CSV table of C-alpha atoms in Angstrom, one decimal:
chain,number,residue,atom,x,y,z
A,1,MET,CA,140.4,109.6,81.9
A,2,LEU,CA,139.9,111.5,85.2
A,3,ALA,CA,137.5,113.8,83.4
A,4,THR,CA,135.4,110.8,82.4
A,5,VAL,CA,135.4,109.5,86.0
A,6,ARG,CA,134.3,112.9,87.2
A,7,LEU,CA,131.6,113.0,84.5
A,8,VAL,CA,130.2,109.7,85.6
A,9,VAL,CA,130.2,110.7,89.3
A,10,LEU,CA,128.6,114.0,88.5
A,11,THR,CA,126.0,112.4,86.3
A,12,ALA,CA,125.2,109.9,89.1
A,13,LEU,CA,124.7,112.8,91.5
A,14,ARG,CA,122.7,114.9,89.0
A,15,ASN,CA,120.4,112.0,88.0
A,16,ARG,CA,119.8,111.2,91.6
A,17,LEU,CA,121.4,107.7,91.5
A,18,PHE,CA,122.8,108.2,95.0
A,19,ALA,CA,119.5,109.5,96.4
A,20,GLY,CA,117.4,106.8,94.6
A,21,LEU,CA,119.6,103.9,95.6
A,22,LEU,CA,120.0,105.2,99.1
A,23,ILE,CA,116.3,105.3,99.5
A,24,ALA,CA,115.9,101.8,98.1
A,25,LEU,CA,118.7,100.5,100.4
A,26,ILE,CA,117.1,102.2,103.5
A,27,GLY,CA,113.8,100.7,102.4
A,28,ALA,CA,115.3,97.2,102.0
A,29,THR,CA,117.1,97.4,105.3
A,30,SER,CA,114.0,98.6,107.2
A,31,LEU,CA,112.0,95.7,105.7
A,32,SER,CA,114.8,93.4,106.7
A,33,VAL,CA,114.7,94.7,110.3
A,34,PHE,CA,111.0,94.2,110.4
A,35,ILE,CA,111.0,90.6,108.9
A,36,GLY,CA,114.1,89.5,110.8
A,37,GLY,CA,112.6,90.8,114.0
A,38,THR,CA,109.8,88.3,113.6
A,39,ALA,CA,112.2,85.4,113.9
A,40,LEU,CA,111.7,83.3,117.0
A,41,LEU,CA,115.5,83.0,117.6
A,42,GLU,CA,118.7,84.5,116.1
A,43,GLN,CA,116.9,87.8,115.2
A,44,ALA,CA,120.2,89.7,114.8
A,45,GLN,CA,121.5,87.1,112.4
A,46,ALA,CA,118.2,87.1,110.4
A,47,VAL,CA,118.3,91.0,110.2
A,48,VAL,CA,121.9,91.1,109.0
A,49,VAL,CA,121.4,88.3,106.4
A,50,PHE,CA,118.2,89.9,105.0
A,51,ALA,CA,119.7,93.4,104.9
A,52,ALA,CA,122.9,92.2,103.2
A,53,GLY,CA,121.1,89.9,100.7
A,54,ALA,CA,118.4,92.5,99.9
A,55,GLY,CA,121.1,95.3,99.7
A,56,ARG,CA,123.1,93.2,97.2
A,57,ILE,CA,120.1,92.7,94.9
A,58,VAL,CA,119.1,96.4,95.2
A,59,LEU,CA,122.6,97.5,94.4
A,60,VAL,CA,123.1,95.2,91.4
A,61,VAL,CA,119.7,96.0,89.9
A,62,GLY,CA,120.0,99.7,90.5
A,63,LEU,CA,123.5,99.9,89.0
A,64,VAL,CA,122.5,97.8,86.0
A,65,VAL,CA,119.4,99.9,85.2
A,66,PHE,CA,121.3,103.2,85.7
A,67,VAL,CA,124.3,102.2,83.5
A,68,ALA,CA,122.0,100.8,80.8
A,69,PHE,CA,119.9,104.0,80.5
A,70,HIS,CA,122.9,106.2,80.8
A,71,VAL,CA,124.8,104.5,78.0
A,72,GLN,CA,121.6,104.6,75.8
A,73,SER,CA,121.2,108.3,76.5
A,74,MET,CA,124.8,109.0,75.7
A,75,ILE,CA,124.5,107.2,72.4
A,76,GLU,CA,121.1,108.8,71.6
A,77,THR,CA,122.2,112.3,72.4
A,78,ARG,CA,125.5,111.7,70.6
A,79,GLU,CA,127.4,112.7,73.8
A,80,VAL,CA,129.6,109.6,73.3
A,81,GLU,CA,130.6,111.0,69.9
A,82,GLY,CA,131.4,114.3,71.4
A,83,ILE,CA,133.6,112.7,74.0
A,84,LEU,CA,135.4,110.4,71.5
A,85,ALA,CA,135.9,113.3,69.1
A,86,ARG,CA,138.4,114.7,71.5
A,87,ALA,CA,141.9,113.3,71.8
A,88,LEU,CA,140.7,110.7,74.3
A,89,ALA,CA,141.5,107.2,73.3
A,90,ARG,CA,138.5,104.8,73.2
A,91,GLY,CA,140.2,102.5,75.7
A,92,SER,CA,140.6,105.4,78.2
A,93,PHE,CA,137.0,106.3,77.7
A,94,VAL,CA,135.8,102.7,78.6
A,95,VAL,CA,138.2,102.4,81.6
A,96,GLY,CA,137.4,105.9,82.8
A,97,TYR,CA,133.6,105.2,82.4
A,98,TRP,CA,133.9,101.9,84.4
A,99,LEU,CA,136.2,103.6,87.0
A,100,GLY,CA,133.5,106.2,87.6
A,101,PHE,CA,130.9,103.6,88.3
A,102,ALA,CA,133.4,101.6,90.3
A,103,LEU,CA,133.8,104.7,92.6
A,104,VAL,CA,130.1,105.1,92.9
A,105,THR,CA,129.8,101.4,93.8
A,106,CYS,CA,132.5,101.8,96.4
A,107,ALA,CA,130.5,104.5,98.1
A,108,PHE,CA,127.4,102.3,98.3
A,109,VAL,CA,129.2,99.2,99.5
A,110,VAL,CA,131.2,101.1,102.1
A,111,GLY,CA,127.9,102.6,103.3
A,112,LEU,CA,126.1,99.2,103.4
A,113,ALA,CA,129.1,97.6,105.2
A,114,LEU,CA,129.1,100.4,107.9
A,115,ALA,CA,125.4,100.0,108.4
A,116,LEU,CA,125.8,96.2,108.9
A,117,TRP,CA,129.0,96.6,111.0
A,118,ARG,CA,127.3,97.2,114.3
A,119,VAL,CA,124.9,94.3,114.0
A,120,ALA,CA,126.8,91.7,112.1
A,121,PRO,CA,127.9,88.9,114.5
A,122,SER,CA,131.2,88.5,112.6
A,123,ALA,CA,133.4,91.5,112.1
A,124,ASP,CA,136.0,89.8,110.0
A,125,GLY,CA,133.3,88.3,107.8
A,126,ILE,CA,132.0,91.7,106.9
A,127,LEU,CA,135.3,92.8,105.5
A,128,VAL,CA,135.5,89.8,103.1
A,129,TRP,CA,131.8,90.1,102.3
A,130,SER,CA,132.2,93.8,101.4
A,131,PHE,CA,135.2,93.3,99.2
A,132,SER,CA,133.5,90.4,97.5
A,133,LEU,CA,130.3,92.4,96.9
A,134,LEU,CA,132.4,95.2,95.5
A,135,LEU,CA,134.1,92.9,93.1
A,136,GLU,CA,130.7,91.4,92.1
A,137,CYS,CA,129.2,94.9,91.5
A,138,TRP,CA,132.3,95.9,89.5
A,139,ILE,CA,131.9,92.8,87.3
A,140,VAL,CA,128.2,93.5,86.8
A,141,VAL,CA,128.9,97.2,85.9
A,142,ALA,CA,131.5,96.1,83.4
A,143,ILE,CA,129.0,93.7,81.7
A,144,ALA,CA,126.4,96.4,81.7
A,145,ILE,CA,128.8,98.8,80.0
A,146,PHE,CA,129.8,96.2,77.5
A,147,SER,CA,126.3,95.2,76.6
A,148,GLY,CA,125.1,98.8,76.7
A,149,LEU,CA,127.7,99.9,74.1
A,150,MET,CA,127.1,96.7,72.0
A,151,LEU,CA,123.3,96.6,72.1
A,152,GLU,CA,122.7,100.4,72.3
A,153,ARG,CA,119.2,99.8,73.8
A,154,ALA,CA,118.7,100.0,77.6
A,155,THR,CA,116.0,97.3,77.8
A,156,SER,CA,118.1,94.8,75.9
A,157,CYS,CA,121.1,95.8,78.1
A,158,VAL,CA,119.2,95.3,81.3
A,159,ILE,CA,117.8,91.9,80.2
A,160,PHE,CA,121.2,90.8,79.0
A,161,THR,CA,123.1,91.9,82.1
A,162,LEU,CA,120.6,90.5,84.6
A,163,GLY,CA,120.3,87.3,82.7
A,164,PHE,CA,124.1,87.0,82.8
A,165,TYR,CA,124.1,87.8,86.5
A,166,ALA,CA,121.5,85.1,87.2
A,167,LEU,CA,123.5,82.6,85.2
A,168,ALA,CA,126.7,83.5,87.0
A,169,ARG,CA,124.9,83.1,90.3
A,170,LEU,CA,123.6,79.7,89.3
A,171,MET,CA,126.9,78.3,87.8
A,172,GLY,CA,127.5,76.2,91.0
A,173,LEU,CA,124.1,74.6,90.6
A,174,PHE,CA,124.7,73.8,86.9
A,175,LEU,CA,128.1,72.3,87.5
A,176,GLY,CA,126.7,70.3,90.4
A,177,ILE,CA,123.9,68.9,88.1
A,178,ARG,CA,126.4,68.2,85.4
A,179,ASP,CA,128.8,66.3,87.7
A,180,PHE,CA,125.9,64.5,89.5
A,181,MET,CA,124.4,63.3,86.2
A,182,ALA,CA,127.7,62.5,84.5
A,183,ASP,CA,127.5,58.7,85.1
A,184,ALA,CA,123.7,58.5,84.9
A,185,ARG,CA,123.2,58.9,81.2
A,186,ASP,CA,124.9,58.7,77.8
A,187,VAL,CA,123.7,62.1,76.3
A,188,LYS,CA,126.7,64.4,76.7
A,189,ALA,CA,125.6,67.4,74.7
A,190,SER,CA,124.3,69.3,77.7
A,191,ASP,CA,127.6,68.5,79.5
A,192,TYR,CA,129.6,70.2,76.8
A,193,VAL,CA,127.3,73.2,77.0
A,194,VAL,CA,127.8,73.5,80.8
A,195,ASP,CA,131.5,72.9,80.5
A,196,ALA,CA,131.7,75.6,77.8
A,197,LEU,CA,129.6,78.0,80.0
A,198,ALA,CA,131.9,77.3,83.0
A,199,LEU,CA,134.9,78.5,80.9
A,200,ILE,CA,133.1,81.8,80.2
A,201,MET,CA,131.2,82.6,83.3
A,202,PRO,CA,132.6,84.0,86.5
A,203,ARG,CA,131.6,82.1,89.7
A,204,LEU,CA,129.5,84.8,91.3
A,205,ASP,CA,127.8,82.1,93.4
A,206,LEU,CA,131.0,82.0,95.5
A,207,PHE,CA,130.8,85.8,96.1
A,208,ALA,CA,129.1,87.8,98.8
A,209,GLN,CA,127.9,84.9,101.0
A,210,THR,CA,125.7,86.3,103.8
A,211,GLY,CA,126.8,83.3,105.9
A,212,TRP,CA,130.2,85.0,106.3
A,213,LEU,CA,128.4,87.8,108.2
A,214,VAL,CA,127.1,85.3,110.7
A,215,TYR,CA,129.9,82.8,111.1
A,216,GLY,CA,132.9,84.5,109.6
A,217,GLN,CA,134.5,83.5,106.3
A,218,ASN,CA,136.2,80.1,105.9
A,219,GLY,CA,137.3,78.3,102.7
A,220,GLU,CA,139.2,79.2,99.6
A,221,LEU,CA,138.4,82.5,98.1
A,222,LEU,CA,141.6,83.5,96.3
A,223,PHE,CA,140.8,81.5,93.1
A,224,PRO,CA,137.3,82.9,92.6
A,225,PHE,CA,138.5,86.4,93.3
A,226,VAL,CA,141.4,86.2,91.0
A,227,GLN,CA,139.2,84.6,88.4
A,228,GLY,CA,136.7,87.5,88.9
A,229,LEU,CA,139.5,90.1,88.4
A,230,VAL,CA,140.6,88.4,85.2
A,231,PHE,CA,137.0,88.3,84.0
A,232,LEU,CA,136.6,91.9,84.8
A,233,ALA,CA,139.7,92.8,82.7
A,234,LEU,CA,138.4,90.6,79.9
A,235,VAL,CA,135.0,92.3,79.8
A,236,LEU,CA,136.6,95.7,79.8
A,237,ALA,CA,139.0,94.6,77.0
A,238,ALA,CA,136.0,93.3,75.0
A,239,SER,CA,134.2,96.6,75.5
A,240,ILE,CA,137.3,98.5,74.2
A,241,PHE,CA,137.5,96.1,71.3
A,242,ASP,CA,133.9,96.5,70.4
A,243,LEU,CA,134.0,100.3,70.7
A,244,SER,CA,137.2,100.6,68.7
A,245,ARG,CA,135.7,98.9,65.6
A,246,ARG,CA,132.6,101.1,65.7
A,247,GLN,CA,132.0,104.0,63.3
A,248,PHE,CA,130.3,107.0,64.7
B,1,MET,CA,95.8,118.4,79.2
B,2,PHE,CA,92.3,116.9,79.1
B,3,GLY,CA,89.4,118.7,77.6
B,4,LYS,CA,86.0,119.0,79.3
B,5,SER,CA,84.1,115.7,79.0
B,6,ASP,CA,80.8,115.8,77.1
B,7,VAL,CA,78.8,112.8,77.9
B,8,GLY,CA,76.1,113.9,75.4
B,9,LYS,CA,78.5,113.4,72.5
B,10,VAL,CA,79.0,109.6,73.3
B,11,PRO,CA,76.9,107.5,71.0
B,12,LEU,CA,74.0,105.9,72.9
B,13,PRO,CA,74.6,102.4,71.5
B,14,LEU,CA,78.3,102.5,72.6
B,15,ALA,CA,77.3,103.6,76.1
B,16,ALA,CA,74.7,100.9,76.3
B,17,LEU,CA,77.3,98.3,75.1
B,18,CYS,CA,79.8,99.5,77.8
B,19,LEU,CA,77.1,99.1,80.5
B,20,PHE,CA,76.1,95.7,79.1
B,21,LEU,CA,79.7,94.5,79.1
B,22,ALA,CA,80.3,95.8,82.6
B,23,GLY,CA,77.2,94.0,83.8
B,24,ALA,CA,78.1,90.8,82.0
B,25,HIS,CA,81.6,90.9,83.5
B,26,ALA,CA,80.3,91.5,87.0
B,27,GLY,CA,77.8,88.6,86.5
B,28,LEU,CA,80.6,86.2,85.4
B,29,ALA,CA,82.9,87.4,88.1
B,30,SER,CA,80.3,86.6,90.8
B,31,LEU,CA,79.9,83.1,89.3
B,32,ASN,CA,83.5,82.2,89.6
B,33,ARG,CA,84.0,84.1,92.9
B,34,ASN,CA,84.6,80.8,94.8
B,35,ILE,CA,87.3,79.6,92.5
B,36,HIS,CA,90.5,80.7,94.2
B,37,ALA,CA,93.8,79.4,95.4
B,38,SER,CA,93.6,77.6,98.7
B,39,PRO,CA,97.1,77.8,100.1
B,40,PRO,CA,98.1,74.5,101.9
B,41,VAL,CA,99.0,74.7,105.6
B,42,LEU,CA,102.5,73.5,104.6
B,43,SER,CA,103.7,72.7,101.1
B,44,PRO,CA,106.2,69.9,100.5
B,45,PRO,CA,109.8,71.0,101.3
B,46,PRO,CA,112.0,71.9,98.4
B,47,GLY,CA,114.5,69.3,97.2
B,48,GLU,CA,118.2,69.8,97.3
B,49,LEU,CA,118.5,71.0,93.7
B,50,SER,CA,115.5,73.3,94.1
B,51,ARG,CA,117.1,74.8,97.2
B,52,LYS,CA,120.4,75.4,95.3
B,53,ALA,CA,118.4,77.1,92.5
B,54,LEU,CA,116.4,79.2,95.0
B,55,ALA,CA,119.5,80.2,96.9
B,56,PHE,CA,121.1,81.9,93.9
B,57,GLY,CA,124.4,81.1,95.5
B,58,ASP,CA,123.5,82.4,98.9
B,59,ASP,CA,122.4,79.5,101.1
B,60,GLN,CA,122.3,81.6,104.3
B,61,PHE,CA,119.8,84.0,102.9
B,62,LEU,CA,117.6,81.2,101.8
B,63,TYR,CA,117.9,79.5,105.2
B,64,ARG,CA,116.7,82.6,107.0
B,65,ARG,CA,113.9,83.2,104.5
B,66,LEU,CA,112.7,79.6,104.7
B,67,ALA,CA,113.0,79.5,108.5
B,68,ILE,CA,110.6,82.5,108.7
B,69,ASP,CA,108.4,80.8,106.1
B,70,LEU,CA,108.2,77.6,108.2
B,71,GLN,CA,107.7,79.6,111.4
B,72,ASN,CA,104.7,81.4,109.8
B,73,ALA,CA,103.3,78.4,107.8
B,74,GLY,CA,99.6,78.1,108.3
B,75,ASP,CA,99.4,81.2,110.4
B,76,GLY,CA,98.7,84.3,108.4
B,77,ALA,CA,96.0,86.4,106.8
B,78,GLY,CA,93.9,86.0,110.0
B,79,ALA,CA,94.1,82.2,110.0
B,80,VAL,CA,95.7,80.2,112.7
B,81,THR,CA,96.3,76.5,112.1
B,82,PRO,CA,96.2,74.0,114.9
B,83,ILE,CA,99.3,71.9,115.2
B,84,SER,CA,97.3,68.7,114.6
B,85,GLN,CA,96.6,69.9,111.0
B,86,TYR,CA,100.3,70.0,110.0
B,87,ASN,CA,101.6,67.2,107.9
B,88,TYR,CA,104.6,66.0,109.9
B,89,ASP,CA,106.2,64.3,106.9
B,90,TYR,CA,106.5,67.8,105.5
B,91,VAL,CA,107.4,69.3,108.9
B,92,ILE,CA,110.3,66.9,109.3
B,93,GLY,CA,111.2,67.4,105.6
B,94,TRP,CA,111.4,71.2,106.1
B,95,LEU,CA,113.4,70.9,109.2
B,96,ARG,CA,115.9,68.6,107.4
B,97,ALA,CA,116.0,71.0,104.5
B,98,LEU,CA,116.8,73.9,106.9
B,99,SER,CA,119.5,71.9,108.7
B,100,GLU,CA,121.1,71.1,105.4
B,101,LEU,CA,121.1,74.8,104.4
B,102,ASP,CA,122.8,75.9,107.7
B,103,PRO,CA,123.8,73.1,110.1
B,104,LYS,CA,125.2,75.6,112.5
B,105,ALA,CA,122.1,77.7,113.1
B,106,ASN,CA,119.6,77.4,115.9
B,107,HIS,CA,116.4,78.7,114.3
B,108,HIS,CA,115.2,75.2,113.0
B,109,PHE,CA,116.0,73.7,116.4
B,110,ILE,CA,113.7,76.2,118.2
B,111,LEU,CA,111.0,75.5,115.6
B,112,ALA,CA,111.3,71.8,116.3
B,113,GLY,CA,111.8,71.9,120.0
B,114,ARG,CA,109.5,74.8,121.0
B,115,TYR,CA,106.8,74.8,118.3
B,116,PHE,CA,106.3,71.6,116.4
B,117,SER,CA,107.0,69.6,119.6
B,118,PHE,CA,103.6,70.7,120.9
B,119,THR,CA,101.8,68.1,118.8
B,120,LYS,CA,99.7,65.7,120.8
B,121,ASN,CA,100.5,62.8,118.4
B,122,ASN,CA,103.3,60.9,120.1
B,123,ALA,CA,104.5,59.3,116.9
B,124,ASP,CA,105.0,62.8,115.4
B,125,LEU,CA,106.6,64.0,118.5
B,126,ARG,CA,109.0,61.1,118.5
B,127,ARG,CA,110.1,62.0,115.0
B,128,VAL,CA,110.7,65.6,116.1
B,129,VAL,CA,112.8,64.4,119.0
B,130,ASP,CA,114.7,61.9,116.8
B,131,PHE,CA,115.4,64.7,114.4
B,132,MET,CA,116.7,67.0,117.1
B,133,VAL,CA,118.9,64.3,118.6
B,134,GLU,CA,120.3,63.4,115.2
B,135,LYS,CA,121.1,66.9,114.2
B,136,ALA,CA,122.2,68.3,117.6
B,137,SER,CA,124.7,65.5,118.1
B,138,VAL,CA,126.4,66.4,114.8
B,139,ASP,CA,127.8,69.6,116.4
B,140,PRO,CA,127.2,69.1,120.1
B,141,ARG,CA,129.5,72.1,121.1
B,142,ARG,CA,127.0,74.4,119.4
B,143,HIS,CA,123.7,72.5,120.0
B,144,TRP,CA,124.0,70.5,123.2
B,145,ILE,CA,121.3,72.6,124.8
B,146,TRP,CA,118.7,71.2,122.4
B,147,LEU,CA,119.5,67.7,123.7
B,148,THR,CA,118.3,68.7,127.1
B,149,ARG,CA,115.0,69.8,125.6
B,150,CYS,CA,114.9,66.3,124.0
B,151,ILE,CA,115.4,64.7,127.4
B,152,GLU,CA,112.4,66.7,128.7
B,153,LEU,CA,110.2,65.8,125.7
B,154,ALA,CA,111.1,62.2,125.8
B,155,ASP,CA,110.6,61.8,129.6
B,156,HIS,CA,107.6,64.1,130.2
B,157,ARG,CA,105.7,64.1,126.9
B,158,LEU,CA,106.5,60.7,125.4
B,159,GLY,CA,106.7,59.0,128.8
B,160,ASP,CA,109.7,57.1,127.5
B,161,THR,CA,112.3,57.5,130.3
B,162,GLU,CA,114.6,54.9,128.8
B,163,TYR,CA,114.8,57.1,125.6
B,164,ALA,CA,115.3,60.1,127.8
B,165,LEU,CA,118.1,58.3,129.7
B,166,ALA,CA,119.9,57.4,126.4
B,167,ILE,CA,119.8,61.1,125.4
B,168,ALA,CA,120.9,62.2,128.9
B,169,ARG,CA,123.8,59.8,128.8
B,170,LEU,CA,124.8,61.3,125.4
B,171,VAL,CA,124.7,64.9,126.7
B,172,ALA,CA,126.5,63.9,129.9
B,173,SER,CA,129.4,62.5,127.7
B,174,TYR,CA,130.1,66.0,126.5
B,175,ASP,CA,132.2,68.5,128.4
B,176,PHE,CA,132.2,72.0,127.0
B,177,PRO,CA,133.2,75.1,129.0
B,178,ASP,CA,129.7,76.6,129.0
B,179,MET,CA,128.0,73.4,130.2
B,180,PRO,CA,126.3,73.6,133.6
B,181,SER,CA,126.9,70.7,136.0
B,182,TRP,CA,123.2,69.6,136.1
B,183,VAL,CA,123.7,68.2,132.6
B,184,TRP,CA,126.1,65.6,134.0
B,185,MET,CA,123.8,64.7,136.8
B,186,PHE,CA,120.7,64.1,134.6
B,187,PRO,CA,121.4,60.3,134.0
B,188,ALA,CA,121.5,59.7,137.8
B,189,LEU,CA,118.1,61.3,138.3
B,190,LEU,CA,116.5,59.4,135.4
B,191,LEU,CA,118.0,56.2,136.7
B,192,GLU,CA,116.4,56.9,140.1
B,193,LYS,CA,113.1,57.5,138.3
B,194,LEU,CA,113.5,54.1,136.7
B,195,GLY,CA,114.2,52.5,140.0
B,196,ARG,CA,117.8,51.6,139.1
B,197,PHE,CA,119.3,53.1,142.2
B,198,ALA,CA,122.6,51.4,142.2
B,199,GLU,CA,123.3,52.5,138.6
B,200,GLY,CA,122.2,56.0,139.6
B,201,TYR,CA,124.5,56.0,142.6
B,202,ALA,CA,127.4,54.9,140.3
B,203,SER,CA,126.5,57.6,137.8
B,204,ILE,CA,126.5,60.4,140.4
B,205,GLU,CA,129.8,59.2,142.0
B,206,LYS,CA,131.3,59.2,138.5
B,207,VAL,CA,130.4,62.9,138.2
B,208,ARG,CA,132.0,63.5,141.6
B,209,ALA,CA,135.2,61.6,140.5
B,210,GLU,CA,135.5,63.4,137.2
B,211,LYS,CA,134.0,66.8,137.6
B,212,LEU,CA,134.5,67.8,141.2
B,213,SER,CA,136.8,70.7,140.4
B,214,ARG,CA,134.1,72.1,138.1
B,215,LEU,CA,131.3,72.1,140.7
B,216,THR,CA,130.4,75.0,143.0
B,217,HIS,CA,130.0,74.5,146.8
B,218,GLU,CA,126.2,74.4,146.5
B,219,GLU,CA,126.4,71.9,143.6
B,220,ILE,CA,128.6,69.6,145.7
B,221,ASN,CA,126.1,69.8,148.6
B,222,TRP,CA,123.3,68.9,146.2
B,223,LEU,CA,125.4,66.1,144.7
B,224,ASN,CA,126.1,64.7,148.2
B,225,GLU,CA,122.4,64.8,149.0
B,226,VAL,CA,121.4,62.9,145.8
B,227,SER,CA,124.3,60.5,146.2
B,228,GLN,CA,123.3,59.7,149.8
B,229,ARG,CA,119.6,59.2,148.8
B,230,LEU,CA,120.6,56.8,145.9
B,231,LYS,CA,123.0,54.9,148.2
B,232,THR,CA,120.3,54.5,150.8
B,233,LYS,CA,117.7,53.3,148.2
B,234,SER,CA,120.1,50.9,146.6
B,235,GLU,CA,121.0,49.1,149.9
């Protein structure tokens, strides 16, 4: 498994994922400093919020695109068959592959948190925000690996994962609409759809709130985080299940 | 990668067709040149559900973005819009939307109190002041300073000293560690302006009775001076 982790980290280095994402993050942060600096008041807050929000989007999109194309390239070049031909169990491969990207994500999140540390008004908020962003990225990477192995095409994988991410980020809205409209009409079909979705989707809308960086974190986070960890394990298990029934 | 071009080999009718189509396109483009989007000075504010959808789970990010949008609305691409051309139904709607996204922040207060308050329409200004009083009194520990701006606007710009007095009394009822003493003395000064000297004297003596330990030597001197003046006028 450690060899797979090393392979992923080396591939990320070789394919300039670190350099590419770093440049994108620096660009997003610079733009945030510029736009936040135009605020009439609370410029520091605006800069931190813009940098953190833009950093999250850059990180998620960058990781999804990289994972999707990496999985496709591994399948096309039959590299995955070469790896699985060895004594390595398929479960170890999936977990090792995810762990590699989890490490890569760690490096970026820690870097982003350190960059925000000096300017963020709330120091304790940044710890919770960083951990929450880390968990969010881990979940997104796991979904990208799952869909990449299942769909085998990078474009489909990117669309699937980003669609899933958008849905997970909007779950609070859908649940709000569902509860708000519950007594206002008789048609319940959409309610069942939303209820079913709520059972499947992680609540990413409760993760990585930039408000924590300004005012500190308050409110219940244990449940969403535990639910996120369970969902992460579920996606990895589903990836192993899908891979183990595949014939190469 | 590319070979040498040989214009002579292009069939003449094809070249003529290309030229004709390019000319026709340019002609049509010049005809519809004036059809373009004309961005409004200020669009209607997004509703609660739209805001939730736009936020993608991060209300604070949306607050900061929309606050900058409102700050720059009407002023961009070389255009500057006079305050009189803003639709104040929308302005108040935007300010409310921002305060709902982040009730703790100050950015929407400065937009209300230091930008949109420059309207010369008193009805619009009163709505801005009403908004600020309503929202600042929700969390006065954080936002009491904006109520002092409301006093100034109500008294100097609206010419409604009674309204200013009501706001001043509201601010004077608060007692937070970072509050300067002049905030408690505002009602007395406004009562003096209204010619209600006895009430003013009672108000300033109340400050003396309740806040004396919080006042500096210079502030006590000033309080004595105002108190004496009000007492003389009231007799």
